[in-house]
Every structure is written in C-alpha cells, then in structure tokens.
Amino acid sequence: METAAQRLAAWEKTHQEWTERIRRDPTKVGVPTLEQIAGRSGLEIFTGMLQGELPAPPISETLDFFLVEAERGRVVFQGRPSGRIYNPLGTVHGGWFATLLDSAVACAVQSCLPAGKSYTTLELKVNIVRALTTKVPLVRAEGKVVHLGGQVATADGKLVGPDNRLYAHASTTCLIFDFPPGPR
C-alpha cells in the first residue's frame, strides 16, 4: 500500500513535470481553437491536454492547478496551495477550493460528452471541512459523474491531501447543450 510520503513524492514529480512543460513552451497554456477541438469528445479533449497536444486553460497557470487524470466519468486535478491565494485570515481562500472542485466535477461531466456537445455549470455546492494552508504542499480534486442525462448531468467531488485527508467536497448540476452554440 502506498504511503502518504510516497504519494506526495509522486504528486511532486507530476507537478514538476507540468511546471517544466509550461516553462519550456508557454504555448502549452491557452484556449484551444474550435478547429483544434472539432470532432473530439470531452474525453478526447482531456487526453489531448494530458499529452500536450492541446493547451491547458490559462486558469491552470494563474491558480497553479492542472489536469492529471481523465477517464470517462472521472477527472482529477492537482493544485498547490500557496500564500498567493490566502485570505485575510492566513488560509487558502474558499474561492480556490471552489474553483478546483468546480473544474473536477464539471470536467467529469465533460469527459462523458460526445463530440458536438458541451456543458455549463448550473449549480455548484462546496463544503469546506477544514482549513488549507501551505503546510499541505499539494491537493487533488477528484470529480465523478453521478447522473448523465440528455440535458442535465450531476457529479460529486472531493479535495484531499496526499494523506487522503478530506479538505472539501462538492456537488454540481450541469446543463448539456450543442457545441459550438455560435461565434466565439
């Protein structure tokens, strides 16, 4: 069984590889063009991001979190809590928790969508169960689909440290629609 120290070492390695990829080639961050994603399912888009064929979204660099795993109905993001995202109380701002969890749960929904379909978050519910500081070097947000319908999908997620300690959990409801809906 993997220990917390082993898990953290693996997460640190993943974080370093992602950071190095961005440092070497800043074009690895951006918004993919419609041509780049045309004909790709949600899961194929994430696979393209993981393989470096498609750029990671700019928010990944801004808030220091990124996609690390994707399969149908399940997506994982990894983030580094830093002092740059502290609130006035000296802990990680709740908006960072919400952003990381929103990415995980909504992208879990997207991972199930065929080419020509997309989603938007209708509702996000986040429960922060303990404070997060830089004493926790990395966290992971895992989202899993609960229900996938023709127009509405739901997913749940959790934010954990390398010791599997729970920091927050979330649920979302997403609206599914045809993509692209019109000019960007």
JSON list of C-alpha atoms in Angstrom, two decimals:
[
{"chain": "A", "resi": 1, "resn": "MET", "atom": "CA", "xyz": [0.00, 0.00, 0.00]},
{"chain": "A", "resi": 2, "resn": "GLU", "atom": "CA", "xyz": [1.29, 3.46, -0.95]},
{"chain": "A", "resi": 3, "resn": "THR", "atom": "CA", "xyz": [2.23, 5.71, 1.98]},
{"chain": "A", "resi": 4, "resn": "ALA", "atom": "CA", "xyz": [1.41, 9.42, 2.20]},
{"chain": "A", "resi": 5, "resn": "ALA", "atom": "CA", "xyz": [5.11, 10.21, 1.67]},
{"chain": "A", "resi": 6, "resn": "GLN", "atom": "CA", "xyz": [5.24, 8.07, -1.48]},
{"chain": "A", "resi": 7, "resn": "ARG", "atom": "CA", "xyz": [2.02, 9.62, -2.79]},
{"chain": "A", "resi": 8, "resn": "LEU", "atom": "CA", "xyz": [3.37, 13.13, -2.13]},
{"chain": "A", "resi": 9, "resn": "ALA", "atom": "CA", "xyz": [6.62, 12.30, -3.93]},
{"chain": "A", "resi": 10, "resn": "ALA", "atom": "CA", "xyz": [4.67, 11.10, -6.97]},
{"chain": "A", "resi": 11, "resn": "TRP", "atom": "CA", "xyz": [2.44, 14.19, -6.90]},
{"chain": "A", "resi": 12, "resn": "GLU", "atom": "CA", "xyz": [5.51, 16.46, -6.62]},
{"chain": "A", "resi": 13, "resn": "LYS", "atom": "CA", "xyz": [7.06, 14.74, -9.64]},
{"chain": "A", "resi": 14, "resn": "THR", "atom": "CA", "xyz": [3.86, 15.28, -11.64]},
{"chain": "A", "resi": 15, "resn": "HIS", "atom": "CA", "xyz": [3.75, 18.93, -10.57]},
{"chain": "A", "resi": 16, "resn": "GLN", "atom": "CA", "xyz": [7.39, 19.48, -11.55]},
{"chain": "A", "resi": 17, "resn": "GLU", "atom": "CA", "xyz": [6.83, 17.88, -14.98]},
{"chain": "A", "resi": 18, "resn": "TRP", "atom": "CA", "xyz": [3.82, 20.12, -15.64]},
{"chain": "A", "resi": 19, "resn": "THR", "atom": "CA", "xyz": [5.65, 23.24, -14.47]},
{"chain": "A", "resi": 20, "resn": "GLU", "atom": "CA", "xyz": [8.64, 22.37, -16.65]},
{"chain": "A", "resi": 21, "resn": "ARG", "atom": "CA", "xyz": [6.40, 21.76, -19.69]},
{"chain": "A", "resi": 22, "resn": "ILE", "atom": "CA", "xyz": [4.90, 25.25, -19.29]},
{"chain": "A", "resi": 23, "resn": "ARG", "atom": "CA", "xyz": [8.28, 26.88, -18.68]},
{"chain": "A", "resi": 24, "resn": "ARG", "atom": "CA", "xyz": [9.77, 25.29, -21.82]},
{"chain": "A", "resi": 25, "resn": "ASP", "atom": "CA", "xyz": [6.79, 26.12, -24.03]},
{"chain": "A", "resi": 26, "resn": "PRO", "atom": "CA", "xyz": [4.39, 28.88, -22.90]},
{"chain": "A", "resi": 27, "resn": "THR", "atom": "CA", "xyz": [2.03, 27.94, -25.77]},
{"chain": "A", "resi": 28, "resn": "LYS", "atom": "CA", "xyz": [1.06, 24.89, -23.68]},
{"chain": "A", "resi": 29, "resn": "VAL", "atom": "CA", "xyz": [-1.30, 27.28, -21.84]},
{"chain": "A", "resi": 30, "resn": "GLY", "atom": "CA", "xyz": [-4.20, 28.89, -23.69]},
{"chain": "A", "resi": 31, "resn": "VAL", "atom": "CA", "xyz": [-7.64, 28.34, -25.09]},
{"chain": "A", "resi": 32, "resn": "PRO", "atom": "CA", "xyz": [-7.83, 25.69, -27.82]},
{"chain": "A", "resi": 33, "resn": "THR", "atom": "CA", "xyz": [-9.28, 26.88, -31.09]},
{"chain": "A", "resi": 34, "resn": "LEU", "atom": "CA", "xyz": [-12.54, 25.47, -32.40]},
{"chain": "A", "resi": 35, "resn": "GLU", "atom": "CA", "xyz": [-10.51, 23.75, -35.12]},
{"chain": "A", "resi": 36, "resn": "GLN", "atom": "CA", "xyz": [-8.34, 22.02, -32.51]},
{"chain": "A", "resi": 37, "resn": "ILE", "atom": "CA", "xyz": [-11.32, 20.55, -30.65]},
{"chain": "A", "resi": 38, "resn": "ALA", "atom": "CA", "xyz": [-13.71, 19.96, -33.57]},
{"chain": "A", "resi": 39, "resn": "GLY", "atom": "CA", "xyz": [-14.79, 16.35, -33.76]},
{"chain": "A", "resi": 40, "resn": "ARG", "atom": "CA", "xyz": [-13.32, 15.48, -30.35]},
{"chain": "A", "resi": 41, "resn": "SER", "atom": "CA", "xyz": [-15.31, 14.10, -27.45]},
{"chain": "A", "resi": 42, "resn": "GLY", "atom": "CA", "xyz": [-14.82, 15.59, -24.00]},
{"chain": "A", "resi": 43, "resn": "LEU", "atom": "CA", "xyz": [-12.53, 12.73, -23.05]},
{"chain": "A", "resi": 44, "resn": "GLU", "atom": "CA", "xyz": [-10.51, 13.17, -26.27]},
{"chain": "A", "resi": 45, "resn": "ILE", "atom": "CA", "xyz": [-10.04, 16.86, -25.43]},
{"chain": "A", "resi": 46, "resn": "PHE", "atom": "CA", "xyz": [-8.69, 15.96, -21.99]},
{"chain": "A", "resi": 47, "resn": "THR", "atom": "CA", "xyz": [-6.44, 13.27, -23.46]},
{"chain": "A", "resi": 48, "resn": "GLY", "atom": "CA", "xyz": [-5.08, 15.92, -25.84]},
{"chain": "A", "resi": 49, "resn": "MET", "atom": "CA", "xyz": [-4.35, 18.21, -22.89]},
{"chain": "A", "resi": 50, "resn": "LEU", "atom": "CA", "xyz": [-2.65, 15.45, -20.92]},
{"chain": "A", "resi": 51, "resn": "GLN", "atom": "CA", "xyz": [-0.48, 14.56, -23.91]},
{"chain": "A", "resi": 52, "resn": "GLY", "atom": "CA", "xyz": [0.42, 18.21, -24.57]},
{"chain": "A", "resi": 53, "resn": "GLU", "atom": "CA", "xyz": [-1.38, 18.33, -27.94]},
{"chain": "A", "resi": 54, "resn": "LEU", "atom": "CA", "xyz": [-3.89, 20.85, -26.62]},
{"chain": "A", "resi": 55, "resn": "PRO", "atom": "CA", "xyz": [-3.12, 23.72, -24.26]},
{"chain": "A", "resi": 56, "resn": "ALA", "atom": "CA", "xyz": [-4.11, 23.73, -20.62]},
{"chain": "A", "resi": 57, "resn": "PRO", "atom": "CA", "xyz": [-6.57, 26.52, -19.77]},
{"chain": "A", "resi": 58, "resn": "PRO", "atom": "CA", "xyz": [-4.99, 29.80, -18.60]},
{"chain": "A", "resi": 59, "resn": "ILE", "atom": "CA", "xyz": [-6.59, 29.45, -15.15]},
{"chain": "A", "resi": 60, "resn": "SER", "atom": "CA", "xyz": [-4.30, 26.44, -14.58]},
{"chain": "A", "resi": 61, "resn": "GLU", "atom": "CA", "xyz": [-1.26, 28.67, -14.61]},
{"chain": "A", "resi": 62, "resn": "THR", "atom": "CA", "xyz": [-2.94, 31.54, -12.76]},
{"chain": "A", "resi": 63, "resn": "LEU", "atom": "CA", "xyz": [-4.12, 29.41, -9.83]},
{"chain": "A", "resi": 64, "resn": "ASP", "atom": "CA", "xyz": [-1.42, 26.69, -10.00]},
{"chain": "A", "resi": 65, "resn": "PHE", "atom": "CA", "xyz": [-3.62, 23.67, -10.64]},
{"chain": "A", "resi": 66, "resn": "PHE", "atom": "CA", "xyz": [-3.87, 21.35, -13.62]},
{"chain": "A", "resi": 67, "resn": "LEU", "atom": "CA", "xyz": [-5.44, 18.21, -15.03]},
{"chain": "A", "resi": 68, "resn": "VAL", "atom": "CA", "xyz": [-3.61, 15.00, -14.06]},
{"chain": "A", "resi": 69, "resn": "GLU", "atom": "CA", "xyz": [-6.07, 12.18, -14.87]},
{"chain": "A", "resi": 70, "resn": "ALA", "atom": "CA", "xyz": [-9.10, 11.73, -17.08]},
{"chain": "A", "resi": 71, "resn": "GLU", "atom": "CA", "xyz": [-11.28, 8.77, -17.92]},
{"chain": "A", "resi": 72, "resn": "ARG", "atom": "CA", "xyz": [-14.95, 8.53, -18.79]},
{"chain": "A", "resi": 73, "resn": "GLY", "atom": "CA", "xyz": [-16.90, 9.89, -15.82]},
{"chain": "A", "resi": 74, "resn": "ARG", "atom": "CA", "xyz": [-13.85, 10.66, -13.66]},
{"chain": "A", "resi": 75, "resn": "VAL", "atom": "CA", "xyz": [-11.39, 13.55, -13.75]},
{"chain": "A", "resi": 76, "resn": "VAL", "atom": "CA", "xyz": [-8.62, 14.58, -11.33]},
{"chain": "A", "resi": 77, "resn": "PHE", "atom": "CA", "xyz": [-6.94, 17.96, -10.94]},
{"chain": "A", "resi": 78, "resn": "GLN", "atom": "CA", "xyz": [-3.90, 18.68, -8.78]},
{"chain": "A", "resi": 79, "resn": "GLY", "atom": "CA", "xyz": [-3.15, 22.02, -7.13]},
{"chain": "A", "resi": 80, "resn": "ARG", "atom": "CA", "xyz": [-0.56, 23.68, -4.97]},
{"chain": "A", "resi": 81, "resn": "PRO", "atom": "CA", "xyz": [-1.88, 25.82, -2.11]},
{"chain": "A", "resi": 82, "resn": "SER", "atom": "CA", "xyz": [0.24, 28.96, -1.87]},
{"chain": "A", "resi": 83, "resn": "GLY", "atom": "CA", "xyz": [0.35, 32.20, 0.06]},
{"chain": "A", "resi": 84, "resn": "ARG", "atom": "CA", "xyz": [-0.72, 34.00, -3.14]},
{"chain": "A", "resi": 85, "resn": "ILE", "atom": "CA", "xyz": [-4.24, 32.63, -2.64]},
{"chain": "A", "resi": 86, "resn": "TYR", "atom": "CA", "xyz": [-4.53, 33.28, 1.10]},
{"chain": "A", "resi": 87, "resn": "ASN", "atom": "CA", "xyz": [-7.47, 35.17, 2.52]},
{"chain": "A", "resi": 88, "resn": "PRO", "atom": "CA", "xyz": [-7.03, 37.81, 5.28]},
{"chain": "A", "resi": 89, "resn": "LEU", "atom": "CA", "xyz": [-7.15, 35.03, 7.90]},
{"chain": "A", "resi": 90, "resn": "GLY", "atom": "CA", "xyz": [-3.98, 33.37, 6.56]},
{"chain": "A", "resi": 91, "resn": "THR", "atom": "CA", "xyz": [-5.60, 30.32, 4.97]},
{"chain": "A", "resi": 92, "resn": "VAL", "atom": "CA", "xyz": [-6.41, 29.36, 1.38]},
{"chain": "A", "resi": 93, "resn": "HIS", "atom": "CA", "xyz": [-9.37, 31.38, 0.07]},
{"chain": "A", "resi": 94, "resn": "GLY", "atom": "CA", "xyz": [-12.60, 29.45, -0.33]},
{"chain": "A", "resi": 95, "resn": "GLY", "atom": "CA", "xyz": [-12.78, 30.55, -3.96]},
{"chain": "A", "resi": 96, "resn": "TRP", "atom": "CA", "xyz": [-9.70, 28.44, -4.71]},
{"chain": "A", "resi": 97, "resn": "PHE", "atom": "CA", "xyz": [-11.38, 25.37, -3.18]},
{"chain": "A", "resi": 98, "resn": "ALA", "atom": "CA", "xyz": [-14.48, 26.12, -5.26]},
{"chain": "A", "resi": 99, "resn": "THR", "atom": "CA", "xyz": [-12.55, 26.68, -8.49]},
{"chain": "A", "resi": 100, "resn": "LEU", "atom": "CA", "xyz": [-10.57, 23.47, -8.16]},
{"chain": "A", "resi": 101, "resn": "LEU", "atom": "CA", "xyz": [-13.64, 21.44, -7.26]},
{"chain": "A", "resi": 102, "resn": "ASP", "atom": "CA", "xyz": [-15.77, 23.08, -9.99]},
{"chain": "A", "resi": 103, "resn": "SER", "atom": "CA", "xyz": [-13.11, 22.08, -12.51]},
{"chain": "A", "resi": 104, "resn": "ALA", "atom": "CA", "xyz": [-13.08, 18.48, -11.28]},
{"chain": "A", "resi": 105, "resn": "VAL", "atom": "CA", "xyz": [-16.83, 17.89, -11.10]},
{"chain": "A", "resi": 106, "resn": "ALA", "atom": "CA", "xyz": [-17.77, 19.77, -14.28]},
{"chain": "A", "resi": 107, "resn": "CYS", "atom": "CA", "xyz": [-14.96, 18.20, -16.29]},
{"chain": "A", "resi": 108, "resn": "ALA", "atom": "CA", "xyz": [-16.07, 14.77, -15.07]},
{"chain": "A", "resi": 109, "resn": "VAL", "atom": "CA", "xyz": [-19.33, 15.56, -16.84]},
{"chain": "A", "resi": 110, "resn": "GLN", "atom": "CA", "xyz": [-17.49, 16.79, -19.94]},
{"chain": "A", "resi": 111, "resn": "SER", "atom": "CA", "xyz": [-15.48, 13.55, -20.04]},
{"chain": "A", "resi": 112, "resn": "CYS", "atom": "CA", "xyz": [-18.72, 11.71, -20.86]},
{"chain": "A", "resi": 113, "resn": "LEU", "atom": "CA", "xyz": [-19.88, 14.03, -23.64]},
{"chain": "A", "resi": 114, "resn": "PRO", "atom": "CA", "xyz": [-19.59, 13.14, -27.32]},
{"chain": "A", "resi": 115, "resn": "ALA", "atom": "CA", "xyz": [-18.14, 15.48, -29.94]},
{"chain": "A", "resi": 116, "resn": "GLY", "atom": "CA", "xyz": [-20.52, 18.36, -30.61]},
{"chain": "A", "resi": 117, "resn": "LYS", "atom": "CA", "xyz": [-21.76, 18.59, -27.02]},
{"chain": "A", "resi": 118, "resn": "SER", "atom": "CA", "xyz": [-20.64, 20.81, -24.16]},
{"chain": "A", "resi": 119, "resn": "TYR", "atom": "CA", "xyz": [-21.89, 21.88, -20.73]},
{"chain": "A", "resi": 120, "resn": "THR", "atom": "CA", "xyz": [-22.11, 24.77, -18.35]},
{"chain": "A", "resi": 121, "resn": "THR", "atom": "CA", "xyz": [-22.34, 24.67, -14.57]},
{"chain": "A", "resi": 122, "resn": "LEU", "atom": "CA", "xyz": [-25.87, 25.42, -13.36]},
{"chain": "A", "resi": 123, "resn": "GLU", "atom": "CA", "xyz": [-25.18, 24.88, -9.67]},
{"chain": "A", "resi": 124, "resn": "LEU", "atom": "CA", "xyz": [-22.12, 24.24, -7.53]},
{"chain": "A", "resi": 125, "resn": "LYS", "atom": "CA", "xyz": [-22.27, 23.34, -3.85]},
{"chain": "A", "resi": 126, "resn": "VAL", "atom": "CA", "xyz": [-19.00, 23.30, -1.91]},
{"chain": "A", "resi": 127, "resn": "ASN", "atom": "CA", "xyz": [-18.49, 22.15, 1.68]},
{"chain": "A", "resi": 128, "resn": "ILE", "atom": "CA", "xyz": [-15.13, 23.13, 3.15]},
{"chain": "A", "resi": 129, "resn": "VAL", "atom": "CA", "xyz": [-14.50, 20.83, 6.09]},
{"chain": "A", "resi": 130, "resn": "ARG", "atom": "CA", "xyz": [-11.06, 22.08, 7.18]},
{"chain": "A", "resi": 131, "resn": "ALA", "atom": "CA", "xyz": [-8.72, 24.94, 6.51]},
{"chain": "A", "resi": 132, "resn": "LEU", "atom": "CA", "xyz": [-5.93, 24.58, 3.97]},
{"chain": "A", "resi": 133, "resn": "THR", "atom": "CA", "xyz": [-2.52, 26.24, 4.22]},
{"chain": "A", "resi": 134, "resn": "THR", "atom": "CA", "xyz": [0.89, 25.86, 2.61]},
{"chain": "A", "resi": 135, "resn": "LYS", "atom": "CA", "xyz": [1.65, 23.18, 5.21]},
{"chain": "A", "resi": 136, "resn": "VAL", "atom": "CA", "xyz": [-0.19, 20.90, 2.78]},
{"chain": "A", "resi": 137, "resn": "PRO", "atom": "CA", "xyz": [2.08, 21.03, -0.28]},
{"chain": "A", "resi": 138, "resn": "LEU", "atom": "CA", "xyz": [-0.36, 19.58, -2.85]},
{"chain": "A", "resi": 139, "resn": "VAL", "atom": "CA", "xyz": [-4.00, 18.56, -3.05]},
{"chain": "A", "resi": 140, "resn": "ARG", "atom": "CA", "xyz": [-6.06, 16.66, -5.58]},
{"chain": "A", "resi": 141, "resn": "ALA", "atom": "CA", "xyz": [-9.67, 17.24, -6.58]},
{"chain": "A", "resi": 142, "resn": "GLU", "atom": "CA", "xyz": [-11.43, 14.21, -7.99]},
{"chain": "A", "resi": 143, "resn": "GLY", "atom": "CA", "xyz": [-14.78, 14.52, -9.72]},
{"chain": "A", "resi": 144, "resn": "LYS", "atom": "CA", "xyz": [-17.09, 11.62, -10.58]},
{"chain": "A", "resi": 145, "resn": "VAL", "atom": "CA", "xyz": [-20.31, 11.65, -12.56]},
{"chain": "A", "resi": 146, "resn": "VAL", "atom": "CA", "xyz": [-23.40, 10.61, -10.64]},
{"chain": "A", "resi": 147, "resn": "HIS", "atom": "CA", "xyz": [-26.00, 11.05, -13.40]},
{"chain": "A", "resi": 148, "resn": "LEU", "atom": "CA", "xyz": [-25.70, 11.79, -17.12]},
{"chain": "A", "resi": 149, "resn": "GLY", "atom": "CA", "xyz": [-28.91, 12.70, -18.91]},
{"chain": "A", "resi": 150, "resn": "GLY", "atom": "CA", "xyz": [-29.64, 14.28, -22.27]},
{"chain": "A", "resi": 151, "resn": "GLN", "atom": "CA", "xyz": [-29.82, 17.82, -20.88]},
{"chain": "A", "resi": 152, "resn": "VAL", "atom": "CA", "xyz": [-28.73, 17.65, -17.25]},
{"chain": "A", "resi": 153, "resn": "ALA", "atom": "CA", "xyz": [-25.85, 15.89, -15.50]},
{"chain": "A", "resi": 154, "resn": "THR", "atom": "CA", "xyz": [-24.68, 15.75, -11.90]},
{"chain": "A", "resi": 155, "resn": "ALA", "atom": "CA", "xyz": [-21.33, 14.96, -10.35]},
{"chain": "A", "resi": 156, "resn": "ASP", "atom": "CA", "xyz": [-19.69, 14.81, -6.93]},
{"chain": "A", "resi": 157, "resn": "GLY", "atom": "CA", "xyz": [-16.14, 15.58, -5.95]},
{"chain": "A", "resi": 158, "resn": "LYS", "atom": "CA", "xyz": [-13.69, 15.69, -3.10]},
{"chain": "A", "resi": 159, "resn": "LEU", "atom": "CA", "xyz": [-10.49, 17.61, -2.36]},
{"chain": "A", "resi": 160, "resn": "VAL", "atom": "CA", "xyz": [-7.86, 15.60, -0.50]},
{"chain": "A", "resi": 161, "resn": "GLY", "atom": "CA", "xyz": [-4.23, 15.87, 0.58]},
{"chain": "A", "resi": 162, "resn": "PRO", "atom": "CA", "xyz": [-1.55, 13.24, -0.03]},
{"chain": "A", "resi": 163, "resn": "ASP", "atom": "CA", "xyz": [-2.51, 11.58, 3.26]},
{"chain": "A", "resi": 164, "resn": "ASN", "atom": "CA", "xyz": [-6.11, 11.26, 1.94]},
{"chain": "A", "resi": 165, "resn": "ARG", "atom": "CA", "xyz": [-7.29, 13.83, 4.47]},
{"chain": "A", "resi": 166, "resn": "LEU", "atom": "CA", "xyz": [-10.50, 15.47, 3.23]},
{"chain": "A", "resi": 167, "resn": "TYR", "atom": "CA", "xyz": [-10.46, 19.28, 2.93]},
{"chain": "A", "resi": 168, "resn": "ALA", "atom": "CA", "xyz": [-13.68, 19.83, 0.98]},
{"chain": "A", "resi": 169, "resn": "HIS", "atom": "CA", "xyz": [-16.35, 18.10, -1.06]},
{"chain": "A", "resi": 170, "resn": "ALA", "atom": "CA", "xyz": [-18.71, 19.36, -3.73]},
{"chain": "A", "resi": 171, "resn": "SER", "atom": "CA", "xyz": [-21.61, 18.56, -6.00]},
{"chain": "A", "resi": 172, "resn": "THR", "atom": "CA", "xyz": [-22.66, 20.10, -9.28]},
{"chain": "A", "resi": 173, "resn": "THR", "atom": "CA", "xyz": [-25.53, 20.20, -11.72]},
{"chain": "A", "resi": 174, "resn": "CYS", "atom": "CA", "xyz": [-24.57, 20.90, -15.32]},
{"chain": "A", "resi": 175, "resn": "LEU", "atom": "CA", "xyz": [-26.63, 21.83, -18.38]},
{"chain": "A", "resi": 176, "resn": "ILE", "atom": "CA", "xyz": [-25.68, 19.93, -21.54]},
{"chain": "A", "resi": 177, "resn": "PHE", "atom": "CA", "xyz": [-26.02, 21.66, -24.93]},
{"chain": "A", "resi": 178, "resn": "ASP", "atom": "CA", "xyz": [-24.86, 21.52, -28.55]},
{"chain": "A", "resi": 179, "resn": "PHE", "atom": "CA", "xyz": [-21.39, 22.97, -29.20]},
{"chain": "A", "resi": 180, "resn": "PRO", "atom": "CA", "xyz": [-20.42, 25.31, -30.64]},
{"chain": "A", "resi": 181, "resn": "PRO", "atom": "CA", "xyz": [-23.55, 27.35, -29.95]},
{"chain": "A", "resi": 182, "resn": "GLY", "atom": "CA", "xyz": [-22.37, 30.24, -32.17]},
{"chain": "A", "resi": 183, "resn": "PRO", "atom": "CA", "xyz": [-19.44, 32.59, -32.76]},
{"chain": "A", "resi": 184, "resn": "ARG", "atom": "CA", "xyz": [-16.80, 32.73, -30.05]}
]
